[in-house]
């Protein structure tokens, strides 16, 4: 009997050991409890190379969400049509909505809302709460979607995202403009859109302009940041580019089993990042070098 109990205890201890090792494998910092990692991100600006010839093997779908109940409620409650009623183009509408969203609250990089819903976040902002870049992007995305735009959250990560303790990620948006057949980058936290030779830039094009020293125009109606300060600030984040493959949030279970819920564009020659700030393993993305895959045409 003692022998049986001894074997049982060894099995239990072995299982506990496996669980502990798995937890550390998933999160070396245990969600931020353990203070390991670099304190600052590398601000070096790299010239990035991507594949412009490879056709897409992943389908990114952007259906019209404007008639959904939640989006109709958002559009009517905040009278979004009045914000864009005098706009002459889709670009003007995007600019107007982003400026309105950016003016709703001041940035707080630590405050996380209970619900990732634009109407809820706007209600809380009215009460004086402040939120992160994630919430600026969430609200802008849902507001623009309620007006019929194809839009997506764009998660950006620095080259050393696996080594830093904090400050390695930023969230913005990209919006598809049908009349120019193009995705454009917008940053609702700062109310920024970038333009070169009259054409709005996407995130990869913006990175190339900064890295290669090409000039561009920075549109910032709310005057929240200067062009040089924004270039210096955003440049390190423009290395890994991630969008969702599926609707809905990525759950803990997705991370445990590695369900593929994102598409990450990364430069040729770069490593696929292992961790996000050593707090969680990055194992839920499909990785690609292909520009055509990351920037699909949207049928409307």
CSV table of C-alpha atoms in Angstrom, one decimal:
chain,number,residue,atom,x,y,z
A,1,UNK,CA,0.0,0.0,0.0
A,2,UNK,CA,2.8,2.4,0.9
A,3,UNK,CA,4.4,1.6,-2.5
A,4,UNK,CA,1.1,2.5,-4.3
A,5,UNK,CA,0.9,5.8,-2.3
A,6,UNK,CA,4.5,6.6,-3.1
A,7,UNK,CA,3.9,6.1,-6.9
A,8,UNK,CA,0.7,8.2,-6.7
A,9,UNK,CA,2.6,11.0,-5.0
A,10,UNK,CA,5.3,10.9,-7.6
A,11,UNK,CA,2.7,11.2,-10.3
A,12,UNK,CA,0.9,14.1,-8.6
A,13,UNK,CA,4.2,15.9,-8.0
A,14,UNK,CA,5.2,15.3,-11.6
A,15,UNK,CA,1.9,16.7,-12.9
A,16,UNK,CA,2.3,19.8,-10.6
A,17,UNK,CA,5.8,20.3,-12.0
A,18,UNK,CA,4.6,20.0,-15.5
A,19,UNK,CA,1.9,22.6,-14.8
A,20,UNK,CA,4.3,25.0,-13.2
A,21,UNK,CA,6.7,24.6,-16.2
A,22,UNK,CA,3.9,25.2,-18.6
A,23,UNK,CA,2.8,28.4,-16.8
A,24,UNK,CA,6.3,29.8,-16.9
A,25,UNK,CA,6.6,28.8,-20.6
A,26,UNK,CA,3.4,30.7,-21.3
A,27,UNK,CA,4.3,33.7,-19.1
A,28,UNK,CA,7.9,34.1,-17.8
A,29,UNK,CA,6.9,37.2,-15.9
A,30,UNK,CA,3.7,35.5,-14.6
A,31,UNK,CA,1.6,38.3,-16.0
A,32,UNK,CA,3.9,41.0,-14.7
A,33,UNK,CA,4.6,39.8,-11.2
A,34,UNK,CA,8.3,38.9,-11.9
A,35,UNK,CA,10.3,42.0,-12.9
A,36,UNK,CA,12.5,40.5,-15.6
A,37,UNK,CA,13.2,42.1,-19.0
A,38,UNK,CA,14.6,45.3,-20.6
A,39,UNK,CA,13.3,48.6,-19.2
A,40,UNK,CA,13.4,50.4,-22.6
A,41,UNK,CA,12.6,49.5,-26.1
A,42,UNK,CA,15.3,49.8,-28.8
A,43,UNK,CA,14.6,53.0,-30.7
A,44,UNK,CA,16.7,52.0,-33.7
A,45,UNK,CA,14.8,52.4,-37.0
A,46,UNK,CA,15.3,49.5,-39.4
A,47,UNK,CA,14.7,49.3,-43.2
A,48,UNK,CA,12.2,46.5,-43.6
A,49,UNK,CA,11.7,44.2,-46.6
A,50,UNK,CA,8.5,42.4,-47.4
A,51,UNK,CA,7.3,40.1,-50.2
A,52,UNK,CA,5.2,42.1,-52.7
A,53,UNK,CA,4.7,39.2,-55.2
A,54,UNK,CA,3.4,36.3,-53.2
A,55,UNK,CA,-0.4,36.0,-53.5
A,56,UNK,CA,-2.6,35.7,-50.5
A,57,UNK,CA,-3.3,32.3,-48.9
A,58,UNK,CA,-5.3,33.7,-46.0
A,59,UNK,CA,-8.7,35.2,-46.3
A,60,UNK,CA,-9.4,38.4,-44.4
A,61,UNK,CA,-13.1,39.3,-44.5
A,62,UNK,CA,-14.6,42.7,-43.7
A,63,UNK,CA,-18.4,42.5,-44.0
A,64,UNK,CA,-20.6,45.5,-43.6
A,65,UNK,CA,-21.5,45.7,-39.9
A,66,UNK,CA,-23.4,49.0,-40.0
A,67,UNK,CA,-26.9,47.4,-39.7
A,68,UNK,CA,-26.0,45.3,-36.6
A,69,UNK,CA,-28.0,46.2,-33.4
A,70,UNK,CA,-24.9,47.4,-31.4
A,71,UNK,CA,-23.6,49.5,-34.3
A,72,UNK,CA,-27.0,51.1,-35.0
A,73,UNK,CA,-27.3,51.9,-31.3
A,74,UNK,CA,-23.8,53.5,-31.3
A,75,UNK,CA,-24.5,55.5,-34.4
A,76,UNK,CA,-27.9,56.8,-33.1
A,77,UNK,CA,-26.9,57.4,-29.5
A,78,UNK,CA,-23.9,59.5,-30.3
A,79,UNK,CA,-25.4,61.0,-33.5
A,80,UNK,CA,-22.4,60.1,-35.6
A,81,UNK,CA,-24.1,61.1,-38.8
A,82,UNK,CA,-24.1,64.7,-37.6
A,83,UNK,CA,-20.3,64.6,-37.2
A,84,UNK,CA,-19.8,63.6,-40.9
A,85,UNK,CA,-22.8,65.4,-42.5
A,86,UNK,CA,-20.7,68.1,-44.1
A,87,UNK,CA,-17.9,65.9,-45.2
A,88,UNK,CA,-17.3,65.7,-48.9
A,89,UNK,CA,-15.4,62.4,-49.1
A,90,UNK,CA,-14.8,59.2,-47.2
A,91,UNK,CA,-11.4,60.4,-46.2
A,92,UNK,CA,-13.0,63.5,-44.6
A,93,UNK,CA,-15.5,61.3,-42.7
A,94,UNK,CA,-12.6,59.2,-41.3
A,95,UNK,CA,-10.7,62.3,-40.3
A,96,UNK,CA,-13.8,63.8,-38.6
A,97,UNK,CA,-14.7,60.7,-36.7
A,98,UNK,CA,-11.1,60.1,-35.5
A,99,UNK,CA,-10.8,63.7,-34.3
A,100,UNK,CA,-14.1,63.4,-32.4
A,101,UNK,CA,-13.0,60.1,-30.7
A,102,UNK,CA,-9.6,61.5,-29.7
A,103,UNK,CA,-11.3,64.4,-28.0
A,104,UNK,CA,-13.5,62.2,-25.8
A,105,UNK,CA,-10.9,61.6,-23.0
A,106,UNK,CA,-7.2,61.9,-22.1
A,107,UNK,CA,-4.8,59.0,-22.4
A,108,UNK,CA,-4.2,56.6,-19.5
A,109,UNK,CA,-1.9,53.7,-20.3
A,110,UNK,CA,-3.0,51.6,-17.3
A,111,UNK,CA,-6.8,51.9,-17.2
A,112,UNK,CA,-8.7,49.0,-18.7
A,113,UNK,CA,-12.4,49.1,-19.2
A,114,UNK,CA,-14.8,46.3,-18.0
A,115,UNK,CA,-16.2,45.9,-21.5
A,116,UNK,CA,-14.5,46.5,-24.9
A,117,UNK,CA,-17.6,48.2,-26.3
A,118,UNK,CA,-17.5,51.7,-27.8
A,119,UNK,CA,-20.8,52.8,-26.3
A,120,UNK,CA,-19.7,51.7,-22.9
A,121,UNK,CA,-16.3,53.3,-23.1
A,122,UNK,CA,-17.8,56.6,-24.3
A,123,UNK,CA,-20.3,56.5,-21.4
A,124,UNK,CA,-17.4,56.0,-18.9
A,125,UNK,CA,-15.3,58.7,-20.6
A,126,UNK,CA,-18.2,61.1,-19.9
A,127,UNK,CA,-17.8,60.3,-16.3
A,128,UNK,CA,-14.1,61.4,-16.4
A,129,UNK,CA,-12.5,58.0,-16.9
A,130,UNK,CA,-9.4,57.8,-19.1
A,131,UNK,CA,-8.3,54.9,-21.3
A,132,UNK,CA,-5.4,53.4,-23.3
A,133,UNK,CA,-4.5,53.4,-27.0
A,134,UNK,CA,-6.5,50.1,-27.2
A,135,UNK,CA,-9.7,51.9,-26.3
A,136,UNK,CA,-9.1,54.8,-28.7
A,137,UNK,CA,-8.7,52.2,-31.5
A,138,UNK,CA,-11.8,50.2,-30.3
A,139,UNK,CA,-14.0,53.3,-30.3
A,140,UNK,CA,-12.8,54.6,-33.6
A,141,UNK,CA,-13.1,51.2,-35.2
A,142,UNK,CA,-16.7,50.6,-34.0
A,143,UNK,CA,-17.8,54.2,-34.9
A,144,UNK,CA,-16.4,53.9,-38.4
A,145,UNK,CA,-17.9,50.4,-38.8
A,146,UNK,CA,-21.3,51.8,-37.8
A,147,UNK,CA,-21.0,54.3,-40.7
A,148,UNK,CA,-20.3,51.4,-43.1
A,149,UNK,CA,-16.5,51.5,-43.3
A,150,UNK,CA,-14.3,48.4,-43.4
A,151,UNK,CA,-12.0,49.0,-40.5
A,152,UNK,CA,-9.7,46.9,-38.3
A,153,UNK,CA,-7.6,47.2,-35.2
A,154,UNK,CA,-3.9,47.2,-35.9
A,155,UNK,CA,-1.6,45.9,-33.2
A,156,UNK,CA,2.0,47.2,-33.6
A,157,UNK,CA,5.0,45.7,-31.8
A,158,UNK,CA,8.7,46.7,-31.5
A,159,UNK,CA,11.5,44.5,-32.8
A,160,UNK,CA,12.5,43.6,-29.2
A,161,UNK,CA,8.9,42.9,-28.0
A,162,UNK,CA,10.0,39.6,-26.5
A,163,UNK,CA,12.7,41.2,-24.4
A,164,UNK,CA,11.1,44.4,-23.0
A,165,UNK,CA,9.1,44.6,-19.8
A,166,UNK,CA,6.7,47.3,-21.1
A,167,UNK,CA,6.2,49.9,-23.8
A,168,UNK,CA,6.7,47.4,-26.6
A,169,UNK,CA,3.2,47.6,-28.1
A,170,UNK,CA,0.7,50.1,-29.6
A,171,UNK,CA,-2.8,49.8,-31.0
A,172,UNK,CA,-4.1,51.9,-33.8
A,173,UNK,CA,-6.4,51.3,-36.8
A,174,UNK,CA,-6.4,50.9,-40.6
A,175,UNK,CA,-9.5,51.8,-42.6
A,176,UNK,CA,-10.3,50.8,-46.2
A,177,UNK,CA,-11.2,53.7,-48.6
A,178,UNK,CA,-13.1,52.2,-51.5
A,179,UNK,CA,-12.7,55.1,-54.0
A,180,UNK,CA,-8.9,54.9,-53.9
A,181,UNK,CA,-8.9,51.1,-53.3
A,182,UNK,CA,-6.5,51.4,-50.3
A,183,UNK,CA,-6.1,50.7,-46.6
A,184,UNK,CA,-4.9,53.8,-44.7
A,185,UNK,CA,-3.3,54.1,-41.2
A,186,UNK,CA,-5.0,56.2,-38.5
A,187,UNK,CA,-3.9,56.6,-34.9
A,188,UNK,CA,-6.8,57.7,-32.8
A,189,UNK,CA,-4.7,58.2,-29.6
A,190,UNK,CA,-3.0,61.1,-31.3
A,191,UNK,CA,-5.6,62.0,-34.0
A,192,UNK,CA,-3.0,61.3,-36.7
A,193,UNK,CA,-3.3,60.4,-40.4
A,194,UNK,CA,-0.2,60.5,-42.7
A,195,UNK,CA,-0.2,61.5,-46.3
A,196,UNK,CA,2.4,61.5,-49.1
A,197,UNK,CA,2.0,63.1,-52.5
A,198,UNK,CA,-1.8,63.5,-51.8
A,199,UNK,CA,-2.3,59.8,-50.9
A,200,UNK,CA,-2.9,58.5,-47.4
A,201,UNK,CA,-0.3,56.0,-46.2
A,202,UNK,CA,-0.8,52.6,-44.6
A,203,UNK,CA,1.3,51.5,-41.7
A,204,UNK,CA,4.0,49.8,-43.8
A,205,UNK,CA,4.3,52.7,-46.1
A,206,UNK,CA,4.6,55.1,-43.1
A,207,UNK,CA,7.5,52.9,-41.8
A,208,UNK,CA,9.2,53.0,-45.1
A,209,UNK,CA,9.0,56.8,-45.3
A,210,UNK,CA,10.5,57.2,-41.8
A,211,UNK,CA,13.2,54.6,-42.4
A,212,UNK,CA,14.2,55.9,-45.8
A,213,UNK,CA,13.9,59.6,-44.9
A,214,UNK,CA,11.1,60.4,-47.3
A,215,UNK,CA,9.0,63.3,-46.4
A,216,UNK,CA,5.2,63.0,-45.7
A,217,UNK,CA,2.4,65.2,-44.4
A,218,UNK,CA,1.1,64.6,-40.9
A,219,UNK,CA,-2.6,65.5,-40.4
A,220,UNK,CA,-3.4,66.3,-36.8
A,221,UNK,CA,-6.5,68.4,-36.5
A,222,UNK,CA,-6.5,68.3,-32.7
A,223,UNK,CA,-2.9,69.5,-32.5
A,224,UNK,CA,-2.0,66.8,-30.0
A,225,UNK,CA,1.6,66.1,-31.2
A,226,UNK,CA,4.2,67.5,-33.6
A,227,UNK,CA,5.3,65.7,-36.7
A,228,UNK,CA,8.9,65.2,-35.4
A,229,UNK,CA,7.7,63.9,-32.0
A,230,UNK,CA,5.2,61.5,-33.6
A,231,UNK,CA,7.8,60.2,-36.1
A,232,UNK,CA,10.3,59.6,-33.2
A,233,UNK,CA,7.6,58.0,-31.1
A,234,UNK,CA,5.8,55.7,-33.6
A,235,UNK,CA,8.9,54.5,-35.5
A,236,UNK,CA,10.0,51.7,-33.1
A,237,UNK,CA,6.5,50.2,-33.1
A,238,UNK,CA,6.4,49.8,-36.9
A,239,UNK,CA,8.1,46.4,-37.0
A,240,UNK,CA,5.5,43.7,-36.4
A,241,UNK,CA,1.9,44.4,-37.7
A,242,UNK,CA,-1.0,42.3,-36.5
A,243,UNK,CA,-4.7,42.1,-37.4
A,244,UNK,CA,-7.5,39.7,-36.4
A,245,UNK,CA,-8.4,36.7,-38.5
A,246,UNK,CA,-11.7,36.1,-36.6
A,247,UNK,CA,-14.2,38.2,-34.8
A,248,UNK,CA,-14.2,38.3,-31.0
A,249,UNK,CA,-11.4,38.5,-28.4
A,250,UNK,CA,-8.5,36.1,-28.1
A,251,UNK,CA,-9.2,34.0,-25.0
A,252,UNK,CA,-7.0,32.3,-22.4
A,253,UNK,CA,-7.9,29.0,-24.0
A,254,UNK,CA,-6.9,30.2,-27.4
A,255,UNK,CA,-3.4,31.0,-26.0
A,256,UNK,CA,-3.2,27.7,-24.1
A,257,UNK,CA,-3.9,25.6,-27.2
A,258,UNK,CA,-2.5,28.0,-29.8
A,259,UNK,CA,-5.6,28.7,-31.8
A,260,UNK,CA,-4.7,30.9,-34.8
A,261,UNK,CA,-6.7,34.1,-34.4
A,262,UNK,CA,-4.4,36.8,-35.9
A,263,UNK,CA,-2.4,37.5,-39.0
A,264,UNK,CA,1.0,39.0,-38.3
A,265,UNK,CA,3.1,40.7,-41.1
A,266,UNK,CA,6.8,40.6,-40.3
A,267,UNK,CA,9.8,41.6,-42.3
A,268,UNK,CA,11.9,39.2,-44.2
A,269,UNK,CA,14.9,38.0,-42.1
A,270,UNK,CA,13.2,38.8,-38.8
A,271,UNK,CA,12.4,36.3,-36.1
A,272,UNK,CA,8.9,35.5,-35.1
A,273,UNK,CA,8.4,37.0,-31.6
A,274,UNK,CA,8.0,34.5,-28.8
A,275,UNK,CA,6.5,36.7,-26.1
A,276,UNK,CA,4.6,39.9,-25.6
A,277,UNK,CA,6.8,41.7,-23.0
A,278,UNK,CA,7.5,38.4,-21.4
A,279,UNK,CA,3.9,38.4,-20.0
A,280,UNK,CA,2.3,36.1,-22.5
A,281,UNK,CA,3.4,33.7,-25.3
A,282,UNK,CA,2.6,34.9,-28.8
A,283,UNK,CA,1.3,31.6,-30.2
A,284,UNK,CA,-2.0,32.6,-31.8
A,285,UNK,CA,-0.9,34.2,-35.0
A,286,UNK,CA,-0.3,33.1,-38.6
A,287,UNK,CA,2.9,34.8,-39.8
A,288,UNK,CA,3.5,36.2,-43.3
A,289,UNK,CA,5.9,38.3,-45.3
A,290,UNK,CA,3.3,38.9,-48.0
A,291,UNK,CA,2.0,42.4,-48.5
A,292,UNK,CA,-0.9,41.2,-50.7
A,293,UNK,CA,-2.0,38.9,-47.8
A,294,UNK,CA,-2.0,41.6,-45.2
A,295,UNK,CA,-3.6,44.3,-47.4
A,296,UNK,CA,-6.4,42.6,-49.3
A,297,UNK,CA,-8.9,44.4,-51.6
A,298,UNK,CA,-12.3,44.8,-49.9
A,299,UNK,CA,-15.4,44.0,-52.0
A,300,UNK,CA,-18.2,46.4,-51.3
